[in-house]
Coordinates of C-alpha atoms in Angstrom, one line a residue:
X1 CA 14.9 -2.5 26.0
X2 CA 15.0 -0.4 29.3
X3 CA 14.9 -2.6 32.5
X4 CA 13.0 -1.3 35.7
X5 CA 15.0 -2.4 38.8
X6 CA 12.6 -5.3 39.4
X7 CA 12.9 -6.6 35.8
X8 CA 16.9 -6.2 36.3
X9 CA 16.8 -8.2 39.6
X10 CA 14.7 -10.9 37.9
X11 CA 17.2 -11.0 35.0
X12 CA 20.0 -11.4 37.6
X13 CA 18.4 -14.5 39.2
X14 CA 17.7 -16.0 35.9
X15 CA 21.3 -15.6 34.8
X16 CA 22.7 -17.0 38.2
X17 CA 20.5 -19.9 37.8
X18 CA 22.0 -20.4 34.6
X19 CA 25.5 -20.1 35.9
X20 CA 27.1 -16.9 35.3
X21 CA 26.8 -13.3 36.1
X22 CA 25.5 -10.2 34.0
X23 CA 28.7 -8.4 34.5
X24 CA 28.0 -6.3 31.4
X25 CA 25.1 -4.9 33.2
X26 CA 26.6 -4.4 36.4
X27 CA 28.1 -0.9 36.2
X28 CA 30.8 -1.5 38.9
X29 CA 32.4 -4.2 36.7
X30 CA 34.8 -2.1 34.9
X31 CA 38.0 -3.7 35.5
X32 CA 38.5 -4.8 31.9
X33 CA 38.3 -2.5 29.1
X34 CA 36.3 -5.0 27.1
X35 CA 33.2 -4.7 29.6
X36 CA 32.9 -8.5 30.4
X37 CA 34.4 -9.3 33.6
X38 CA 36.7 -12.2 33.2
X39 CA 35.6 -15.2 35.5
X40 CA 37.0 -18.7 35.8
X41 CA 33.6 -20.3 36.2
X42 CA 32.7 -22.5 33.3
X43 CA 29.1 -21.1 33.2
X44 CA 30.2 -17.8 31.9
X45 CA 29.5 -17.9 28.3
X46 CA 31.9 -15.1 27.1
X47 CA 35.0 -16.3 29.0
X48 CA 36.4 -19.0 26.7
X49 CA 39.1 -21.3 27.8
X50 CA 42.2 -20.7 25.5
X51 CA 43.1 -23.2 23.0
X52 CA 45.7 -23.6 20.1
X53 CA 47.6 -20.8 18.4
X54 CA 45.2 -19.5 15.8
X55 CA 42.0 -17.8 16.5
X56 CA 39.5 -16.2 14.2
X57 CA 36.2 -14.5 15.1
X58 CA 33.3 -14.5 12.5
X59 CA 29.9 -12.6 12.1
X60 CA 27.7 -12.6 9.1
X61 CA 24.6 -11.3 7.7
X62 CA 23.9 -8.6 10.2
X63 CA 21.9 -6.8 7.7
X64 CA 22.8 -3.3 9.0
X65 CA 21.2 -3.7 12.4
X66 CA 23.5 -1.6 14.5
X67 CA 21.0 -1.7 17.5
X68 CA 19.9 -4.8 19.6
X69 CA 17.0 -6.4 18.0
X70 CA 14.4 -9.1 18.4
X71 CA 14.7 -11.8 15.7
X72 CA 12.8 -14.9 15.7
X73 CA 14.3 -18.0 14.3
X74 CA 12.4 -20.1 11.9
X75 CA 9.7 -22.6 12.7
X76 CA 10.0 -24.3 9.2
X77 CA 13.3 -25.0 7.8
X78 CA 12.8 -28.2 5.8
X79 CA 15.6 -30.4 4.4
X80 CA 15.0 -32.9 1.4
X81 CA 17.2 -35.6 0.0
X82 CA 20.4 -35.9 1.9
X83 CA 19.7 -32.6 3.7
X84 CA 16.8 -34.3 5.5
X85 CA 17.3 -34.3 9.4
X86 CA 20.8 -32.6 9.2
X87 CA 22.0 -29.2 10.2
X88 CA 20.8 -26.6 9.3
X89 CA 17.4 -28.2 8.7
X90 CA 16.5 -28.6 12.4
X91 CA 14.1 -26.4 14.3
X92 CA 12.4 -26.0 17.7
X93 CA 12.7 -29.1 20.0
X94 CA 14.6 -31.1 17.3
X95 CA 17.4 -28.3 17.4
X96 CA 17.5 -28.2 21.2
X97 CA 17.6 -32.0 21.4
X98 CA 20.4 -32.0 18.7
X99 CA 22.6 -29.5 20.5
X100 CA 21.5 -30.4 24.1
X101 CA 19.9 -27.2 25.0
X102 CA 17.3 -26.9 27.7
X103 CA 13.7 -25.6 26.8
X104 CA 13.2 -22.2 28.2
X105 CA 16.9 -21.3 28.3
X106 CA 18.8 -18.4 26.9
X107 CA 20.1 -20.8 24.2
X108 CA 16.4 -21.9 23.5
X109 CA 15.6 -18.1 22.9
X110 CA 18.6 -17.3 20.9
X111 CA 18.5 -20.4 18.6
X112 CA 14.8 -21.1 18.2
X113 CA 11.4 -19.9 17.9
X114 CA 10.0 -21.8 20.9
X115 CA 8.0 -19.4 23.3
X116 CA 9.7 -16.6 21.5
X117 CA 7.6 -13.6 23.0
X118 CA 7.9 -14.9 26.5
X119 CA 11.4 -15.7 26.4
X120 CA 12.5 -12.5 24.7
X121 CA 10.8 -10.4 27.3
X122 CA 12.6 -12.5 29.9
X123 CA 16.2 -12.3 28.4
X124 CA 15.9 -9.1 26.5
X125 CA 17.3 -8.1 22.9
X126 CA 20.2 -9.4 21.3
X127 CA 22.9 -8.1 19.2
X128 CA 23.9 -4.6 18.4
X129 CA 27.3 -3.3 17.3
X130 CA 28.0 -1.8 20.6
X131 CA 27.7 -4.9 22.4
X132 CA 29.3 -6.8 19.6
X133 CA 32.3 -4.4 19.7
X134 CA 32.5 -5.0 23.5
X135 CA 32.6 -8.9 22.9
X136 CA 35.1 -8.6 20.1
X137 CA 37.5 -6.6 22.3
X138 CA 36.9 -9.2 25.1
X139 CA 37.8 -12.1 22.8
X140 CA 40.9 -10.2 21.4
X141 CA 42.3 -9.6 25.0
X142 CA 41.8 -13.5 25.5
X143 CA 43.2 -14.3 22.1
X144 CA 46.0 -11.8 21.0
X145 CA 46.3 -11.8 17.2
X146 CA 42.6 -13.1 16.6
X147 CA 41.2 -12.0 13.2
X148 CA 37.6 -10.6 12.8
X149 CA 36.0 -11.9 9.6
X150 CA 32.7 -10.5 8.1
X151 CA 30.8 -12.8 6.0
X152 CA 28.8 -10.2 4.0
X153 CA 25.3 -8.9 4.1
X154 CA 26.4 -6.1 6.0
X155 CA 25.7 -2.8 4.3
X156 CA 22.0 -3.5 3.6
X157 CA 18.9 -3.9 5.9
X158 CA 18.2 -0.6 7.4
X159 CA 17.0 2.9 6.6
X160 CA 20.2 4.5 7.7
X161 CA 22.3 2.2 5.3
X162 CA 20.2 3.0 2.6
X163 CA 20.1 6.8 3.1
X164 CA 23.8 6.9 3.7
X165 CA 24.7 4.9 0.6
X166 CA 26.2 2.3 3.0
X167 CA 28.5 4.5 4.7
X168 CA 26.9 4.0 8.1
X169 CA 28.0 0.2 8.0
X170 CA 31.2 1.0 6.6
X171 CA 32.1 3.4 9.4
X172 CA 30.8 0.8 12.0
X173 CA 33.0 -2.1 10.4
X174 CA 36.1 0.1 10.6
X175 CA 35.2 0.9 14.2
X176 CA 34.4 -2.7 15.0
X177 CA 38.0 -3.7 13.8
X178 CA 37.1 -5.9 10.9
X179 CA 40.0 -7.6 9.1
X180 CA 38.5 -9.2 6.3
X181 CA 35.2 -9.5 4.5
X182 CA 33.4 -11.2 1.4
X183 CA 30.2 -9.8 -0.2
X184 CA 26.5 -10.4 -1.4
X185 CA 24.0 -7.7 -1.0
X186 CA 26.8 -5.2 -0.9
X187 CA 26.6 -5.4 -4.6
X188 CA 23.2 -4.0 -4.9
X189 CA 24.8 -0.5 -4.2
X190 CA 26.3 -0.9 -7.5
X191 CA 29.9 -1.8 -8.7
X192 CA 31.3 1.7 -8.6
X193 CA 30.1 2.2 -5.0
X194 CA 31.4 -1.1 -4.0
X195 CA 34.8 -0.4 -5.7
X196 CA 34.9 3.2 -4.0
X197 CA 34.5 1.8 -0.6
X198 CA 37.0 -1.3 -1.2
X199 CA 39.6 1.2 -2.8
X200 CA 39.3 4.1 -0.3
X201 CA 37.6 3.4 3.1
X202 CA 38.8 -0.2 3.4
X203 CA 42.2 0.4 2.1
X204 CA 42.9 3.1 4.6
X205 CA 41.6 1.1 7.4
X206 CA 43.5 -2.0 6.5
X207 CA 40.3 -4.3 5.5
X208 CA 40.8 -6.8 2.9
X209 CA 37.8 -7.5 0.7
X210 CA 38.1 -11.0 -0.7
X211 CA 36.3 -13.0 -3.4
X212 CA 38.1 -15.7 -5.6
X213 CA 34.6 -16.2 -7.6
X214 CA 34.2 -12.6 -8.9
X215 CA 36.0 -11.9 -12.1
X216 CA 35.6 -9.5 -15.2
X217 CA 33.5 -10.8 -18.0
X218 CA 33.6 -10.1 -21.7
X219 CA 31.8 -6.7 -21.1
X220 CA 35.2 -5.5 -20.0
X221 CA 37.3 -7.1 -22.7
X222 CA 40.6 -5.7 -21.5
X223 CA 40.3 -7.6 -18.3
X224 CA 38.2 -10.6 -19.1
X225 CA 39.0 -13.5 -16.5
X226 CA 40.8 -11.2 -14.1
X227 CA 39.7 -11.2 -10.5
X228 CA 37.8 -8.1 -9.4
X229 CA 39.0 -8.6 -5.9
X230 CA 41.7 -10.3 -4.0
X231 CA 41.0 -14.2 -4.1
X232 CA 42.6 -14.6 -0.8
X233 CA 45.0 -12.9 1.8
X234 CA 47.8 -14.3 4.1
X235 CA 47.8 -13.2 7.5
X236 CA 50.2 -14.4 10.3
X237 CA 48.6 -15.1 13.6
X238 CA 51.0 -15.8 16.3
X239 CA 53.6 -17.0 13.7
X240 CA 51.4 -19.1 11.8
X241 CA 50.8 -18.1 8.2
X242 CA 47.0 -18.4 7.7
X243 CA 45.3 -18.0 4.3
X244 CA 41.7 -16.4 4.2
X245 CA 40.0 -17.2 1.0
X246 CA 36.6 -15.3 0.2
X247 CA 33.6 -16.8 -1.5
X248 CA 31.0 -14.1 -2.6
X249 CA 27.4 -15.2 -3.1
X250 CA 27.7 -17.1 -6.2
X251 CA 24.1 -16.2 -7.8
X252 CA 24.4 -12.4 -7.3
X253 CA 23.4 -11.6 -10.9
X254 CA 20.5 -13.8 -10.7
X255 CA 19.1 -13.2 -7.1
X256 CA 19.9 -9.5 -7.5
X257 CA 19.7 -7.0 -10.3
X258 CA 22.5 -7.9 -13.0
X259 CA 22.7 -4.4 -14.2
X260 CA 24.2 -3.3 -11.0
X261 CA 27.3 -5.5 -11.5
X262 CA 27.1 -6.0 -15.2
X263 CA 30.6 -6.4 -16.1
X264 CA 31.4 -9.0 -13.3
X265 CA 30.8 -12.6 -13.3
X266 CA 30.1 -14.9 -10.3
X267 CA 29.7 -18.6 -9.5
X268 CA 30.6 -21.4 -7.1
X269 CA 33.6 -22.1 -9.1
X270 CA 34.8 -25.4 -7.3
X271 CA 37.6 -25.8 -9.6
X272 CA 38.9 -22.3 -9.1
X273 CA 38.4 -22.7 -5.3
X274 CA 40.7 -25.8 -5.5
X275 CA 43.3 -23.7 -7.4
X276 CA 43.2 -20.9 -4.9
X277 CA 43.5 -23.4 -2.0
X278 CA 46.6 -25.0 -3.7
X279 CA 48.1 -21.5 -4.3
X280 CA 47.6 -20.6 -0.8
X281 CA 49.2 -23.8 0.4
X282 CA 52.2 -23.4 -2.3
X283 CA 52.7 -19.7 -0.6
X284 CA 53.4 -21.3 3.0
X285 CA 49.8 -21.4 4.4
X286 CA 49.7 -23.7 7.3
X287 CA 45.9 -23.2 7.7
X288 CA 43.2 -22.3 5.2
X289 CA 40.0 -20.8 6.0
X290 CA 37.2 -19.9 3.6
X291 CA 34.9 -17.1 4.5
X292 CA 31.8 -17.9 2.4
X293 CA 28.4 -16.5 1.6
X294 CA 27.5 -19.7 -0.4
X295 CA 24.7 -20.7 2.1
X296 CA 25.2 -23.6 4.5
X297 CA 24.0 -26.6 2.2
X298 CA 26.4 -25.2 -0.6
X299 CA 29.2 -25.0 1.9
X300 CA 28.6 -28.6 3.0
X301 CA 28.9 -29.8 -0.6
X302 CA 31.9 -27.7 -1.5
X303 CA 33.6 -29.0 1.6
X304 CA 33.1 -32.5 0.2
X305 CA 34.7 -31.8 -3.3
X306 CA 37.4 -29.4 -2.5
X307 CA 40.4 -30.4 -0.6
X308 CA 42.8 -28.7 1.7
X309 CA 40.3 -26.2 3.5
X310 CA 40.6 -26.4 7.2
X311 CA 37.3 -24.5 7.9
X312 CA 34.5 -22.7 6.0
X313 CA 32.9 -20.0 7.9
X314 CA 29.7 -19.4 6.1
X315 CA 26.6 -17.2 5.9
X316 CA 24.0 -16.3 3.4
X317 CA 21.0 -18.5 4.8
X318 CA 21.2 -17.1 8.2
X319 CA 21.7 -20.5 10.0
X320 CA 22.9 -20.3 13.5
X321 CA 24.7 -23.6 14.1
X322 CA 26.3 -24.2 17.4
X323 CA 28.8 -26.8 16.5
X324 CA 30.7 -27.2 13.2
X325 CA 29.8 -30.1 10.9
X326 CA 32.9 -32.1 10.1
X327 CA 32.9 -33.0 6.4
X328 CA 35.2 -35.7 5.1
X329 CA 36.9 -35.3 1.7
X330 CA 39.6 -37.0 -0.4
X331 CA 42.1 -34.8 1.3
X332 CA 40.9 -35.0 4.8
X333 CA 38.3 -33.2 6.9
X334 CA 36.8 -29.6 6.8
X335 CA 35.0 -27.9 9.4
X336 CA 31.7 -26.1 8.3
X337 CA 30.1 -23.3 10.5
X338 CA 27.4 -20.9 10.1
X339 CA 27.0 -17.7 12.4
X340 CA 23.3 -16.7 12.1
X341 CA 22.3 -13.1 11.5
X342 CA 21.3 -9.8 12.6
X343 CA 24.6 -9.4 14.7
X344 CA 22.8 -12.1 17.1
X345 CA 26.1 -14.1 17.2
X346 CA 29.7 -14.1 17.2
X347 CA 31.7 -17.3 16.1
X348 CA 35.1 -18.1 17.7
X349 CA 37.1 -20.7 16.1
X350 CA 40.4 -21.7 17.7
X351 CA 42.9 -24.1 15.7
X352 CA 45.9 -25.9 17.2
X353 CA 48.3 -25.7 14.2
X354 CA 51.5 -27.9 14.5
X355 CA 54.1 -28.5 11.9
X356 CA 52.0 -27.1 9.2
X357 CA 48.8 -28.9 9.9
X358 CA 45.8 -28.3 12.1
X359 CA 45.8 -31.0 14.8
X360 CA 42.7 -29.9 16.6
X361 CA 40.1 -27.3 16.9
X362 CA 37.7 -25.5 19.5
X363 CA 34.4 -23.6 18.3
X364 CA 32.0 -21.5 20.3
X365 CA 29.0 -19.6 18.7
X366 CA 28.1 -16.9 21.3
X367 CA 24.7 -15.2 21.4
X368 CA 25.2 -11.5 21.8
X369 CA 22.7 -11.0 24.6
X370 CA 22.6 -7.1 25.1
X371 CA 21.7 -7.3 28.8
X372 CA 24.8 -9.3 29.5
X373 CA 27.4 -7.1 27.9
X374 CA 28.3 -3.3 28.5
X375 CA 28.0 -1.4 25.3
X376 CA 31.2 -0.2 24.0
X377 CA 31.1 3.6 24.3
X378 CA 33.1 4.6 21.1
X379 CA 30.8 2.4 19.1
X380 CA 27.6 3.5 21.0
X381 CA 28.7 7.2 20.2
X382 CA 29.1 6.3 16.3
X383 CA 25.7 4.6 16.3
X384 CA 24.1 7.7 17.9
X385 CA 25.7 10.1 15.6
X386 CA 24.8 7.9 12.6
X387 CA 21.2 7.7 13.5
X388 CA 20.8 11.2 14.7
X389 CA 19.7 12.8 11.4
X390 CA 17.0 10.2 11.0
X391 CA 16.0 9.5 14.5
X392 CA 12.6 11.3 14.4
X393 CA 11.7 9.6 11.2
X394 CA 12.8 6.1 12.2
X395 CA 10.9 6.6 15.5
X396 CA 7.6 7.4 14.1
X397 CA 5.1 4.8 15.3
X398 CA 2.7 3.6 12.6
X399 CA 0.5 1.0 14.3
X400 CA 0.3 -1.4 17.1
X401 CA 0.8 -5.2 16.9
X402 CA -1.5 -7.7 18.7
X403 CA 1.0 -10.5 17.2
X404 CA 4.6 -11.4 17.1
X405 CA 5.6 -10.0 13.7
X406 CA 8.4 -11.9 12.1
X407 CA 9.7 -13.1 8.6
X408 CA 12.2 -15.9 8.9
X409 CA 11.0 -19.4 7.7
X410 CA 10.5 -21.3 4.5
X411 CA 6.9 -19.9 4.0
X412 CA 4.9 -16.7 4.7
X413 CA 5.8 -15.1 8.4
X414 CA 3.6 -12.7 9.9
X415 CA 5.4 -9.4 8.9
X416 CA 5.6 -11.0 5.4
X417 CA 1.7 -11.1 5.7
X418 CA 1.5 -7.4 6.5
X419 CA 3.5 -6.7 3.3
X420 CA 1.5 -8.7 1.0
X421 CA -1.8 -7.5 2.6
X422 CA -0.5 -4.0 2.0
X423 CA 0.3 -4.9 -1.6
X424 CA -3.2 -6.3 -2.2
X425 CA -5.0 -3.3 -0.7
X426 CA -2.8 -0.2 -2.0
X427 CA -2.1 -1.6 -5.5
X428 CA -5.7 -3.0 -5.9
X429 CA -4.4 -6.3 -6.9
X430 CA -6.0 -9.9 -6.7
X431 CA -2.7 -11.8 -5.8
X432 CA 0.4 -10.2 -4.1
X433 CA 4.1 -11.7 -4.4
X434 CA 6.8 -10.6 -1.9
X435 CA 10.3 -12.1 -2.0
X436 CA 11.5 -14.8 0.4
X437 CA 14.0 -12.5 1.9
X438 CA 15.5 -13.8 5.3
X439 CA 16.2 -10.4 6.7
X440 CA 14.1 -8.1 8.7
X441 CA 13.7 -8.0 12.6
X442 CA 10.9 -9.0 14.8
X443 CA 8.3 -7.0 16.8
X444 CA 6.6 -8.3 20.0
X445 CA 3.0 -8.2 20.7
X446 CA 2.0 -4.7 22.2
X447 CA 4.7 -3.0 20.5
X448 CA 4.4 0.0 18.3
X449 CA 5.5 -0.7 14.6
X450 CA 7.8 2.1 13.6
X451 CA 9.2 3.2 10.3
X452 CA 12.5 1.9 11.6
X453 CA 10.7 -1.7 11.6
X454 CA 9.4 -1.3 8.2
X455 CA 12.9 -0.2 6.8
X456 CA 14.4 -3.4 8.3
X457 CA 11.9 -5.4 6.0
X458 CA 12.1 -3.3 2.8
X459 CA 15.1 -1.2 2.6
X460 CA 16.8 -2.1 -0.8
X461 CA 17.9 0.0 -3.7
X462 CA 15.3 -1.5 -6.0
X463 CA 12.2 -1.0 -4.0
X464 CA 9.6 -0.3 -6.8
X465 CA 6.4 -1.8 -6.5
X466 CA 4.7 -3.4 -9.8
X467 CA 1.2 -4.4 -10.9
X468 CA 0.9 -6.6 -13.9
X469 CA -1.5 -9.1 -15.4
X470 CA -0.3 -12.8 -15.1
X471 CA -2.0 -15.6 -16.6
X472 CA -2.7 -18.7 -14.0
X473 CA -0.2 -20.8 -15.9
X474 CA 2.4 -17.9 -15.4
X475 CA 1.7 -18.0 -11.8
X476 CA 2.3 -21.7 -11.4
X477 CA 5.6 -21.6 -13.3
X478 CA 7.0 -18.9 -10.9
X479 CA 5.8 -20.8 -7.7
X480 CA 7.5 -23.9 -9.4
X481 CA 10.6 -22.1 -10.1
X482 CA 11.0 -20.6 -6.6
X483 CA 10.2 -24.1 -5.1
X484 CA 12.9 -25.7 -6.9
X485 CA 15.3 -23.1 -5.9
X486 CA 14.6 -23.9 -2.3
X487 CA 13.9 -27.6 -2.4
X488 CA 16.2 -29.0 -5.1
X489 CA 18.0 -32.0 -3.8
X490 CA 21.3 -30.7 -5.3
X491 CA 22.3 -27.6 -3.1
X492 CA 24.2 -26.2 -5.9
X493 CA 21.1 -25.5 -7.6
X494 CA 19.7 -23.5 -4.6
X495 CA 20.1 -19.9 -4.7
X496 CA 19.3 -19.2 -1.0
X497 CA 16.2 -17.3 0.3
X498 CA 12.8 -18.8 1.2
X499 CA 9.6 -19.4 -0.7
X500 CA 8.0 -16.5 -2.3
X501 CA 5.5 -14.9 0.0
X502 CA 1.9 -14.8 -1.3
X503 CA -1.2 -12.9 -0.7
X504 CA -4.7 -13.9 -2.0
X505 CA -3.5 -17.1 -3.5
X506 CA -3.5 -20.4 -1.6
X507 CA -2.0 -23.5 -2.7
X508 CA -0.5 -26.9 -1.8
X509 CA 3.3 -27.7 -1.9
X510 CA 5.1 -31.2 -1.8
X511 CA 8.8 -30.4 -1.1
X512 CA 9.7 -34.0 -1.9
X513 CA 8.2 -34.0 -5.4
X514 CA 10.2 -33.6 -8.7
X515 CA 10.9 -30.1 -10.3
X516 CA 7.6 -28.7 -11.8
X517 CA 5.4 -30.9 -9.9
X518 CA 5.6 -29.5 -6.4
X519 CA 2.7 -27.0 -6.6
X520 CA -0.9 -27.9 -6.7
X521 CA -4.4 -27.1 -5.7
X522 CA -3.9 -23.4 -6.6
X523 CA -7.0 -21.4 -5.6
X524 CA -8.1 -17.9 -5.1
X525 CA -11.1 -17.0 -2.9
X526 CA -11.9 -20.7 -3.0
X527 CA -12.0 -21.0 -6.7
X528 CA -9.3 -22.9 -8.8
X529 CA -7.0 -20.8 -10.6
X530 CA -7.6 -20.9 -14.3
X531 CA -4.3 -21.4 -16.3
X532 CA -5.7 -19.2 -19.2
X533 CA -7.1 -16.4 -17.2
X534 CA -5.1 -13.4 -16.4
X535 CA -4.9 -12.1 -12.7
X536 CA -3.8 -8.6 -11.3
X537 CA -0.6 -9.4 -9.5
X538 CA 1.3 -6.9 -7.2
X539 CA 4.9 -7.3 -6.3
X540 CA 8.1 -5.6 -5.5
X541 CA 11.9 -5.9 -5.8
X542 CA 12.0 -6.8 -9.3
X543 CA 15.6 -7.5 -10.7
X544 CA 14.9 -5.8 -14.1
X545 CA 16.4 -2.4 -14.5
X546 CA 13.0 -0.9 -15.8
X547 CA 10.4 -3.1 -14.1
X548 CA 7.4 -3.9 -16.0
X549 CA 4.3 -2.4 -14.5
X550 CA 6.0 0.0 -12.1
X551 CA 3.5 1.9 -10.2
X552 CA 6.0 4.6 -9.1
X553 CA 5.4 3.5 -5.5
X554 CA 8.2 2.4 -3.2
X555 CA 7.3 -0.7 -0.9
X556 CA 8.0 0.9 2.4
X557 CA 5.6 3.8 1.3
X558 CA 3.0 1.2 0.5
X559 CA 3.6 -0.6 3.9
X560 CA 3.6 2.5 5.8
X561 CA 0.4 3.8 4.5
X562 CA -1.2 0.3 5.2
X563 CA 0.0 0.4 8.9
X564 CA -1.4 4.0 9.4
X565 CA -4.7 3.0 8.1
X566 CA -5.0 -0.2 10.1
X567 CA -3.6 1.2 13.4
X568 CA -3.9 -2.3 15.0
X569 CA -2.3 -5.3 13.4
X570 CA -3.8 -8.8 13.9
X571 CA -2.8 -11.5 11.4
X572 CA -6.0 -13.6 11.4
X573 CA -4.9 -15.7 8.4
X574 CA -1.5 -16.4 7.9
X575 CA -1.2 -17.5 4.2
X576 CA 0.9 -20.5 4.5
X577 CA 0.6 -23.5 1.9
X578 CA -0.7 -26.8 2.7
X579 CA 2.3 -29.0 3.0
X580 CA 2.4 -32.6 1.6
X581 CA 4.8 -35.5 2.5
X582 CA 6.7 -33.6 5.5
X583 CA 5.1 -35.5 8.4
X584 CA 8.0 -36.1 10.9
X585 CA 10.5 -33.7 9.2
X586 CA 12.6 -32.3 12.0
X587 CA 12.8 -29.0 10.1
X588 CA 9.0 -28.6 10.8
X589 CA 8.2 -27.2 14.3

């Protein structure tokens, strides 16, 4: 976002009213190498009071977004059972009330969907690795010895990441100073590529890749049961031995193509996690931190079952949670945090460790407002170099949007609607399915939709568009299966992601109902779906190695062509289901 002088002065006034100055935008404020001028005023969000003797920084789910972005947080994030009304299942005004944020504030813009277009224009874009790098350097200057943890979903989510085979993000991680990482979407580049990066790029840079729950299966007989990666590493922070344990996404071979990691097995593995914690403690760890890609609900349950973990710093479900949830278990208490997505946030956890135990903590989840932080020159130069060969292609304007386009939420977002509408038209289908992915940046009304935007929504290594005949009965089974994945009352049966996005088909859903009984009133053009009739269904991102009904088209080509044909995008009919038994749910905005 390029600010005019008038806009810049307005932003200065806004920030002043909020209690801090925009030192990162003030070109005269260069007395610190980190680009954020230290101040004693408590209103400065990037100057944190020192605490304790162990500090770790954490970001997760950046999905290859190197530049500042718009990213609208969910309007629907329903919790059921014990998850009802608890973080992370709070949205909008319920979220603001829970955390004491003021409507219309910068925090409201960063953490909620409320007044998103207006507040986004007011406060500017958020994230970006050059701004994140400045913030990391600033925190390290305040907290010598602090570690930087990457929670995964870093190598996937952009055109440049796909076209460079993840090398762009690997180089950016090294430049950022990542110390330790655990994976998820990284696996979709294939086992060979993952090992190549870990054994070469990361090894040379001193980055540890940890995952206690990834082992060889019987396909690799000689190493069956062995860990593929280190389960944990020990790092000394200011004289305190700290164990960092990795927990990769447990359902990788189900949610993503199994053939890409065919000889590796995954899982939640509570028992093995307990053994790993005990081993770290026996080897002298005075603090134990898990860097997790379970998803927050799974982390909360794991924290109640596994003892000896001081903190779980989690990701996968893209939940930005300002305060840790303190979970009691038979061995004591565990902090559970989640640090959002798209490089929007940096979590900073300070622990006070004395006599081998954590006596206290301080935590802050910092929104990375690009207008408040001077971009790091070295990182900016790297990003420019990465994007240069593709810049003309990425900048191609395909259409103009009259609406805010977004994806994040339990059901169809407006960008999802564009994708399913494109599938219906280009693939000549009656019904379209699009995965409930939580990645993909937003576009504000009046902006041009570019190839860059489309790639943030579609850039995966298995982009094939399919068209198949499916019976009405099969369609209901698919919807029920995905609904159970999202709304099962036991988080260990949830695999992350949101409800499959649909085009053409309309239906009713009761998230509180039993498995197999959540979906009803399925219709197409006002007529009930016939269980015995076949319907032409288009989709993409099949996890099969050879997808049935492969059209030979990649999803980004389908969406690109559709946008060029439409020229102007106005989502007149957002195809969200009718909801039952959710009145008053604070996960509904």
